[in-house]
PDB file of N, CA, C and O in Angstrom:
ATOM      1  N   MET A  24      12.661  18.814  -5.659  1.00 72.00           N
ATOM      2  CA  MET A  24      11.602  18.569  -5.297  1.00 72.00           C
ATOM      3  C   MET A  24      10.918  18.115  -6.013  1.00 72.00           C
ATOM      4  O   MET A  24      11.276  17.028  -6.763  1.00 72.00           O
ATOM      5  N   LEU A  25       9.847  17.000  -5.071  1.00 79.00           N
ATOM      6  CA  LEU A  25       9.273  15.805  -5.697  1.00 79.00           C
ATOM      7  C   LEU A  25       7.993  16.040  -7.019  1.00 79.00           C
ATOM      8  O   LEU A  25       7.491  17.174  -6.494  1.00 79.00           O
ATOM      9  N   GLN A  26       7.817  15.706  -7.805  1.00 88.00           N
ATOM     10  CA  GLN A  26       7.048  15.905  -8.696  1.00 88.00           C
ATOM     11  C   GLN A  26       5.263  15.228  -8.333  1.00 88.00           C
ATOM     12  O   GLN A  26       4.746  14.039  -7.725  1.00 88.00           O
ATOM     13  N   THR A  27       4.298  16.384  -8.542  1.00 92.00           N
ATOM     14  CA  THR A  27       2.634  16.238  -8.176  1.00 92.00           C
ATOM     15  C   THR A  27       2.831  15.163  -9.401  1.00 92.00           C
ATOM     16  O   THR A  27       3.112  15.372 -10.781  1.00 92.00           O
ATOM     17  N   ASN A  28       2.242  13.651  -9.043  1.00 94.00           N
ATOM     18  CA  ASN A  28       1.561  13.095  -9.680  1.00 94.00           C
ATOM     19  C   ASN A  28       0.170  12.366  -9.302  1.00 94.00           C
ATOM     20  O   ASN A  28      -0.247  11.383  -9.857  1.00 94.00           O
ATOM     21  N   ILE A  29      -0.210  12.814  -8.863  1.00 95.00           N
ATOM     22  CA  ILE A  29      -1.700  12.116  -7.947  1.00 95.00           C
ATOM     23  C   ILE A  29      -2.571  13.560  -7.949  1.00 95.00           C
ATOM     24  O   ILE A  29      -2.907  14.636  -7.732  1.00 95.00           O
ATOM     25  N   GLY A  30      -3.564  13.032  -8.799  1.00 95.00           N
ATOM     26  CA  GLY A  30      -4.904  14.042  -8.950  1.00 95.00           C
ATOM     27  C   GLY A  30      -5.491  14.205  -7.855  1.00 95.00           C
ATOM     28  O   GLY A  30      -6.098  13.762  -6.354  1.00 95.00           O
ATOM     29  N   THR A  31      -6.685  15.133  -7.714  1.00 96.00           N
ATOM     30  CA  THR A  31      -7.492  15.163  -6.697  1.00 96.00           C
ATOM     31  C   THR A  31      -8.371  14.187  -6.552  1.00 96.00           C
ATOM     32  O   THR A  31      -8.508  14.095  -5.314  1.00 96.00           O
ATOM     33  N   LEU A  32      -8.948  13.403  -7.296  1.00 97.00           N
ATOM     34  CA  LEU A  32      -9.580  12.361  -6.879  1.00 97.00           C
ATOM     35  C   LEU A  32      -9.310  11.280  -6.317  1.00 97.00           C
ATOM     36  O   LEU A  32      -9.320  10.814  -5.410  1.00 97.00           O
ATOM     37  N   ASP A  33      -7.732  10.981  -6.545  1.00 96.00           N
ATOM     38  CA  ASP A  33      -6.957   9.632  -6.526  1.00 96.00           C
ATOM     39  C   ASP A  33      -6.678  10.235  -4.730  1.00 96.00           C
ATOM     40  O   ASP A  33      -6.188   9.381  -4.173  1.00 96.00           O
ATOM     41  N   ARG A  34      -6.318  11.659  -4.729  1.00 97.00           N
ATOM     42  CA  ARG A  34      -5.866  11.800  -3.820  1.00 97.00           C
ATOM     43  C   ARG A  34      -6.796  11.566  -2.467  1.00 97.00           C
ATOM     44  O   ARG A  34      -6.693  11.442  -1.347  1.00 97.00           O
ATOM     45  N   SER A  35      -8.098  12.005  -2.749  1.00 97.00           N
ATOM     46  CA  SER A  35      -9.321  12.216  -1.770  1.00 97.00           C
ATOM     47  C   SER A  35      -9.442  10.783  -1.248  1.00 97.00           C
ATOM     48  O   SER A  35      -9.542  10.372  -0.120  1.00 97.00           O
ATOM     49  N   PHE A  36      -9.764   9.809  -2.906  1.00 97.00           N
ATOM     50  CA  PHE A  36      -9.315   8.104  -2.261  1.00 97.00           C
ATOM     51  C   PHE A  36      -9.022   7.737  -1.386  1.00 97.00           C
ATOM     52  O   PHE A  36      -8.634   6.618  -0.227  1.00 97.00           O
ATOM     53  N   ARG A  37      -7.660   8.171  -1.394  1.00 97.00           N
ATOM     54  CA  ARG A  37      -6.345   7.982  -0.420  1.00 97.00           C
ATOM     55  C   ARG A  37      -6.251   8.086   0.831  1.00 97.00           C
ATOM     56  O   ARG A  37      -6.093   7.749   1.388  1.00 97.00           O
ATOM     57  N   LEU A  38      -6.625   9.555   0.891  1.00 98.00           N
ATOM     58  CA  LEU A  38      -7.240  10.079   2.222  1.00 98.00           C
ATOM     59  C   LEU A  38      -8.256   9.608   3.103  1.00 98.00           C
ATOM     60  O   LEU A  38      -8.261   9.247   4.368  1.00 98.00           O
ATOM     61  N   VAL A  39      -8.938   9.138   2.285  1.00 98.00           N
ATOM     62  CA  VAL A  39     -10.311   8.436   3.129  1.00 98.00           C
ATOM     63  C   VAL A  39      -9.779   7.252   3.550  1.00 98.00           C
ATOM     64  O   VAL A  39     -10.249   6.769   4.675  1.00 98.00           O
ATOM     65  N   ILE A  40      -9.187   6.557   2.510  1.00 98.00           N
ATOM     66  CA  ILE A  40      -8.478   4.875   3.095  1.00 98.00           C
ATOM     67  C   ILE A  40      -7.804   4.796   3.975  1.00 98.00           C
ATOM     68  O   ILE A  40      -7.947   4.061   4.617  1.00 98.00           O
ATOM     69  N   GLY A  41      -7.200   5.696   3.592  1.00 98.00           N
ATOM     70  CA  GLY A  41      -6.223   5.943   4.846  1.00 98.00           C
ATOM     71  C   GLY A  41      -6.770   6.408   6.546  1.00 98.00           C
ATOM     72  O   GLY A  41      -6.217   5.919   7.164  1.00 98.00           O
ATOM     73  N   LEU A  42      -7.532   7.056   6.025  1.00 98.00           N
ATOM     74  CA  LEU A  42      -8.334   7.652   7.559  1.00 98.00           C
ATOM     75  C   LEU A  42      -9.313   6.503   8.224  1.00 98.00           C
ATOM     76  O   LEU A  42      -8.843   6.151   9.653  1.00 98.00           O
ATOM     77  N   GLY A  43      -9.724   6.025   7.220  1.00 98.00           N
ATOM     78  CA  GLY A  43     -10.632   4.320   7.156  1.00 98.00           C
ATOM     79  C   GLY A  43      -9.626   3.846   8.265  1.00 98.00           C
ATOM     80  O   GLY A  43      -9.821   2.518   8.814  1.00 98.00           O
ATOM     81  N   LEU A  44      -8.293   2.808   7.397  1.00 98.00           N
ATOM     82  CA  LEU A  44      -7.674   2.053   8.180  1.00 98.00           C
ATOM     83  C   LEU A  44      -6.855   2.555   9.562  1.00 98.00           C
ATOM     84  O   LEU A  44      -7.370   1.946  10.129  1.00 98.00           O
ATOM     85  N   LEU A  45      -6.585   3.521   9.665  1.00 97.00           N
ATOM     86  CA  LEU A  45      -6.518   4.056  10.991  1.00 97.00           C
ATOM     87  C   LEU A  45      -7.302   4.177  11.613  1.00 97.00           C
ATOM     88  O   LEU A  45      -7.046   3.745  13.130  1.00 97.00           O
ATOM     89  N   LEU A  46      -8.396   4.783  11.605  1.00 97.00           N
ATOM     90  CA  LEU A  46      -9.305   4.383  12.791  1.00 97.00           C
ATOM     91  C   LEU A  46      -9.701   2.925  12.871  1.00 97.00           C
ATOM     92  O   LEU A  46     -10.305   2.675  13.828  1.00 97.00           O
ATOM     93  N   TRP A  47      -9.863   2.056  11.788  1.00 97.00           N
ATOM     94  CA  TRP A  47     -10.215   0.923  12.697  1.00 97.00           C
ATOM     95  C   TRP A  47      -8.941  -0.173  13.014  1.00 97.00           C
ATOM     96  O   TRP A  47      -8.929  -0.929  14.084  1.00 97.00           O
ATOM     97  N   PHE A  48      -7.289   0.443  12.831  1.00 97.00           N
ATOM     98  CA  PHE A  48      -6.495   0.106  13.795  1.00 97.00           C
ATOM     99  C   PHE A  48      -6.914   0.314  15.153  1.00 97.00           C
ATOM    100  O   PHE A  48      -6.323  -0.288  16.263  1.00 97.00           O
ATOM    101  N   PHE A  49      -7.281   1.543  15.435  1.00 96.00           N
ATOM    102  CA  PHE A  49      -6.675   2.570  16.633  1.00 96.00           C
ATOM    103  C   PHE A  49      -8.695   1.360  17.140  1.00 96.00           C
ATOM    104  O   PHE A  49      -8.566   1.703  18.689  1.00 96.00           O
ATOM    105  N   LEU A  50      -9.381   1.204  16.881  1.00 96.00           N
ATOM    106  CA  LEU A  50     -10.753   0.754  17.679  1.00 96.00           C
ATOM    107  C   LEU A  50     -10.731  -0.692  17.616  1.00 96.00           C
ATOM    108  O   LEU A  50     -11.222  -1.138  18.257  1.00 96.00           O
ATOM    109  N   ASP A  51      -9.897  -1.170  16.912  1.00 94.00           N
ATOM    110  CA  ASP A  51      -9.942  -2.970  17.285  1.00 94.00           C
ATOM    111  C   ASP A  51      -8.735  -3.037  17.727  1.00 94.00           C
ATOM    112  O   ASP A  51      -7.477  -2.410  18.241  1.00 94.00           O
ATOM    113  N   GLN A  52      -8.855  -4.565  18.696  1.00 90.00           N
ATOM    114  CA  GLN A  52      -8.049  -4.081  20.106  1.00 90.00           C
ATOM    115  C   GLN A  52      -7.214  -5.776  19.440  1.00 90.00           C
ATOM    116  O   GLN A  52      -6.989  -6.140  20.076  1.00 90.00           O
ATOM    117  N   GLY A  53      -7.003  -6.278  17.989  1.00 92.00           N
ATOM    118  CA  GLY A  53      -6.463  -7.174  17.850  1.00 92.00           C
ATOM    119  C   GLY A  53      -5.200  -7.366  18.212  1.00 92.00           C
ATOM    120  O   GLY A  53      -4.665  -6.265  18.689  1.00 92.00           O
ATOM    121  N   THR A  54      -4.523  -8.169  17.415  1.00 92.00           N
ATOM    122  CA  THR A  54      -2.972  -8.279  17.788  1.00 92.00           C
ATOM    123  C   THR A  54      -2.806  -9.159  16.276  1.00 92.00           C
ATOM    124  O   THR A  54      -3.033  -9.766  15.724  1.00 92.00           O
ATOM    125  N   GLY A  55      -1.295  -9.150  16.314  1.00 95.00           N
ATOM    126  CA  GLY A  55      -0.495 -10.244  15.028  1.00 95.00           C
ATOM    127  C   GLY A  55      -0.342  -9.267  14.239  1.00 95.00           C
ATOM    128  O   GLY A  55      -0.095  -8.165  13.755  1.00 95.00           O
ATOM    129  N   PHE A  56       0.073  -9.854  12.876  1.00 96.00           N
ATOM    130  CA  PHE A  56       0.281  -9.169  11.549  1.00 96.00           C
ATOM    131  C   PHE A  56      -0.956  -8.321  10.625  1.00 96.00           C
ATOM    132  O   PHE A  56      -1.034  -7.115  10.651  1.00 96.00           O
ATOM    133  N   TRP A  57      -2.443  -9.402  10.874  1.00 94.00           N
ATOM    134  CA  TRP A  57      -3.498  -8.186  10.166  1.00 94.00           C
ATOM    135  C   TRP A  57      -3.680  -6.944  10.987  1.00 94.00           C
ATOM    136  O   TRP A  57      -4.130  -5.975  10.300  1.00 94.00           O
ATOM    137  N   HIS A  58      -3.661  -7.222  11.953  1.00 95.00           N
ATOM    138  CA  HIS A  58      -4.183  -6.022  13.101  1.00 95.00           C
ATOM    139  C   HIS A  58      -2.710  -4.919  12.619  1.00 95.00           C
ATOM    140  O   HIS A  58      -3.135  -3.510  12.297  1.00 95.00           O
ATOM    141  N   TYR A  59      -1.744  -4.824  12.705  1.00 96.00           N
ATOM    142  CA  TYR A  59      -0.508  -4.191  12.166  1.00 96.00           C
ATOM    143  C   TYR A  59      -0.863  -3.614  10.671  1.00 96.00           C
ATOM    144  O   TYR A  59      -0.303  -2.365  10.242  1.00 96.00           O
ATOM    145  N   ALA A  60      -1.062  -4.816  10.241  1.00 97.00           N
ATOM    146  CA  ALA A  60      -1.241  -4.262   8.275  1.00 97.00           C
ATOM    147  C   ALA A  60      -1.666  -2.855   8.009  1.00 97.00           C
ATOM    148  O   ALA A  60      -1.830  -2.682   6.831  1.00 97.00           O
ATOM    149  N   LYS A  61      -2.869  -2.664   9.575  1.00 97.00           N
ATOM    150  CA  LYS A  61      -3.669  -1.762   8.936  1.00 97.00           C
ATOM    151  C   LYS A  61      -2.852  -0.787   8.824  1.00 97.00           C
ATOM    152  O   LYS A  61      -3.302   0.866   8.409  1.00 97.00           O
ATOM    153  N   LEU A  62      -1.462  -0.250   9.588  1.00 97.00           N
ATOM    154  CA  LEU A  62      -0.964   0.756   9.761  1.00 97.00           C
ATOM    155  C   LEU A  62      -0.415   1.325   8.090  1.00 97.00           C
ATOM    156  O   LEU A  62      -0.038   2.469   7.498  1.00 97.00           O
ATOM    157  N   ILE A  63      -0.892   0.722   7.235  1.00 97.00           N
ATOM    158  CA  ILE A  63      -0.532   0.903   5.825  1.00 97.00           C
ATOM    159  C   ILE A  63      -1.652   2.635   5.251  1.00 97.00           C
ATOM    160  O   ILE A  63      -0.801   2.864   4.055  1.00 97.00           O
ATOM    161  N   GLY A  64      -2.361   2.397   6.352  1.00 97.00           N
ATOM    162  CA  GLY A  64      -2.492   3.987   5.931  1.00 97.00           C
ATOM    163  C   GLY A  64      -2.375   4.445   6.257  1.00 97.00           C
ATOM    164  O   GLY A  64      -2.414   5.618   5.900  1.00 97.00           O
ATOM    165  N   LEU A  65      -1.195   4.995   6.655  1.00 98.00           N
ATOM    166  CA  LEU A  65       0.476   6.231   6.873  1.00 98.00           C
ATOM    167  C   LEU A  65       0.373   5.885   5.697  1.00 98.00           C
ATOM    168  O   LEU A  65       1.164   7.376   5.049  1.00 98.00           O
ATOM    169  N   VAL A  66       0.659   5.485   4.807  1.00 97.00           N
ATOM    170  CA  VAL A  66       1.034   5.370   3.307  1.00 97.00           C
ATOM    171  C   VAL A  66       0.403   6.097   2.838  1.00 97.00           C
ATOM    172  O   VAL A  66       0.823   6.762   1.984  1.00 97.00           O
ATOM    173  N   ALA A  67      -1.067   5.800   2.551  1.00 97.00           N
ATOM    174  CA  ALA A  67      -1.954   6.269   1.773  1.00 97.00           C
ATOM    175  C   ALA A  67      -1.697   7.856   2.361  1.00 97.00           C
ATOM    176  O   ALA A  67      -2.211   8.388   0.869  1.00 97.00           O
ATOM    177  N   ILE A  68      -2.332   8.106   3.201  1.00 98.00           N
ATOM    178  CA  ILE A  68      -2.189   9.590   3.773  1.00 98.00           C
ATOM    179  C   ILE A  68      -0.816  10.066   3.545  1.00 98.00           C
ATOM    180  O   ILE A  68      -1.356  11.354   2.832  1.00 98.00           O
ATOM    181  N   ALA A  69       0.875   9.188   3.459  1.00 97.00           N
ATOM    182  CA  ALA A  69       1.498   9.844   3.371  1.00 97.00           C
ATOM    183  C   ALA A  69       1.112  10.986   2.187  1.00 97.00           C
ATOM    184  O   ALA A  69       2.055  12.000   1.234  1.00 97.00           O
ATOM    185  N   THR A  70       1.210   9.776   1.241  1.00 96.00           N
ATOM    186  CA  THR A  70       1.380   9.907  -0.369  1.00 96.00           C
ATOM    187  C   THR A  70      -0.380  11.145  -0.891  1.00 96.00           C
ATOM    188  O   THR A  70      -0.323  11.918  -1.918  1.00 96.00           O
ATOM    189  N   ALA A  71      -1.205  11.022  -0.071  1.00 96.00           N
ATOM    190  CA  ALA A  71      -2.276  11.966  -0.203  1.00 96.00           C
ATOM    191  C   ALA A  71      -1.336  13.330   0.536  1.00 96.00           C
ATOM    192  O   ALA A  71      -2.126  14.016  -1.001  1.00 96.00           O
ATOM    193  N   ALA A  72      -0.993  13.522   1.027  1.00 96.00           N
ATOM    194  CA  ALA A  72      -0.490  14.976   1.504  1.00 96.00           C
ATOM    195  C   ALA A  72       0.515  15.645   0.863  1.00 96.00           C
ATOM    196  O   ALA A  72       0.612  16.276   0.621  1.00 96.00           O
ATOM    197  N   LEU A  73       1.278  14.469   0.115  1.00 95.00           N
ATOM    198  CA  LEU A  73       2.574  14.516  -0.691  1.00 95.00           C
ATOM    199  C   LEU A  73       2.524  14.777  -1.654  1.00 95.00           C
ATOM    200  O   LEU A  73       2.876  15.945  -2.779  1.00 95.00           O
ATOM    201  N   ARG A  74       1.140  14.856  -2.601  1.00 95.00           N
ATOM    202  CA  ARG A  74       0.842  14.750  -3.895  1.00 95.00           C
ATOM    203  C   ARG A  74       1.530  13.724  -4.928  1.00 95.00           C
ATOM    204  O   ARG A  74       1.391  14.307  -5.779  1.00 95.00           O
ATOM    205  N   THR A  75       2.487  12.658  -4.258  1.00 95.00           N
ATOM    206  CA  THR A  75       3.262  11.945  -5.056  1.00 95.00           C
ATOM    207  C   THR A  75       3.742  10.328  -4.602  1.00 95.00           C
ATOM    208  O   THR A  75       3.121  10.539  -3.901  1.00 95.00           O
ATOM    209  N   CYS A  76       3.552   9.994  -5.820  1.00 93.00           N
ATOM    210  CA  CYS A  76       3.257   8.505  -5.560  1.00 93.00           C
ATOM    211  C   CYS A  76       4.492   7.732  -6.099  1.00 93.00           C
ATOM    212  O   CYS A  76       4.644   8.056  -7.413  1.00 93.00           O
ATOM    213  N   PRO A  77       5.986   7.261  -5.230  1.00 92.00           N
ATOM    214  CA  PRO A  77       6.516   7.276  -5.483  1.00 92.00           C
ATOM    215  C   PRO A  77       6.672   5.591  -6.861  1.00 92.00           C
ATOM    216  O   PRO A  77       7.255   5.778  -7.814  1.00 92.00           O
ATOM    217  N   LEU A  78       5.562   4.941  -6.511  1.00 92.00           N
ATOM    218  CA  LEU A  78       4.994   3.435  -7.463  1.00 92.00           C
ATOM    219  C   LEU A  78       4.703   4.380  -8.576  1.00 92.00           C
ATOM    220  O   LEU A  78       5.374   4.022  -9.964  1.00 92.00           O
ATOM    221  N   TYR A  79       4.370   5.311  -8.793  1.00 93.00           N
ATOM    222  CA  TYR A  79       3.677   5.934 -10.346  1.00 93.00           C
ATOM    223  C   TYR A  79       4.799   6.544 -10.768  1.00 93.00           C
ATOM    224  O   TYR A  79       5.003   6.572 -11.921  1.00 93.00           O
ATOM    225  N   THR A  80       5.900   6.824  -9.790  1.00 90.00           N
ATOM    226  CA  THR A  80       6.741   7.707 -10.929  1.00 90.00           C
ATOM    227  C   THR A  80       7.945   6.618 -11.123  1.00 90.00           C
ATOM    228  O   THR A  80       8.326   7.220 -12.598  1.00 90.00           O
ATOM    229  N   VAL A  81       8.010   5.695 -10.891  1.00 92.00           N
ATOM    230  CA  VAL A  81       8.201   4.675 -11.287  1.00 92.00           C
ATOM    231  C   VAL A  81       8.140   3.827 -12.293  1.00 92.00           C
ATOM    232  O   VAL A  81       8.566   3.801 -13.670  1.00 92.00           O
ATOM    233  N   LEU A  82       6.664   3.976 -12.394  1.00 93.00           N
ATOM    234  CA  LEU A  82       5.902   2.953 -13.457  1.00 93.00           C
ATOM    235  C   LEU A  82       5.772   4.322 -14.518  1.00 93.00           C
ATOM    236  O   LEU A  82       5.277   4.292 -15.612  1.00 93.00           O
ATOM    237  N   GLY A  83       5.364   5.590 -14.382  1.00 90.00           N
ATOM    238  CA  GLY A  83       5.491   6.450 -15.305  1.00 90.00           C
ATOM    239  C   GLY A  83       4.049   7.124 -15.481  1.00 90.00           C
ATOM    240  O   GLY A  83       3.603   7.560 -16.380  1.00 90.00           O
ATOM    241  N   LEU A  84       3.335   6.885 -14.878  1.00 89.00           N
ATOM    242  CA  LEU A  84       1.823   7.160 -14.655  1.00 89.00           C
ATOM    243  C   LEU A  84       1.577   8.652 -13.528  1.00 89.00           C
ATOM    244  O   LEU A  84       2.490   9.131 -12.937  1.00 89.00           O
ATOM    245  N   ARG A  85       0.252   9.074 -14.486  1.00 90.00           N
ATOM    246  CA  ARG A  85      -0.279  10.683 -13.395  1.00 90.00           C
ATOM    247  C   ARG A  85      -1.334  10.597 -13.681  1.00 90.00           C
ATOM    248  O   ARG A  85      -2.271   9.662 -14.456  1.00 90.00           O
ATOM    249  N   THR A  86      -2.393  10.891 -12.328  1.00 87.00           N
ATOM    250  CA  THR A  86      -3.506  10.515 -12.580  1.00 87.00           C
ATOM    251  C   THR A  86      -4.201  12.319 -11.986  1.00 87.00           C
ATOM    252  O   THR A  86      -3.334  13.004 -11.712  1.00 87.00           O
TER     253      THR A  86
END
């Protein structure tokens, strides 16, 4: 079981940023690296949904 290390404010921030990046990805008709880089929003949404961040675990952080 994954240990929760993301607080409510951090979780909300990740969710808003992640959804914003995905919305931008689908509305923008661009191509190339920077267009697909917006898919990093999926990582932000996943960490918000799971309430755990692997990087925080490695660094020993909790919010």
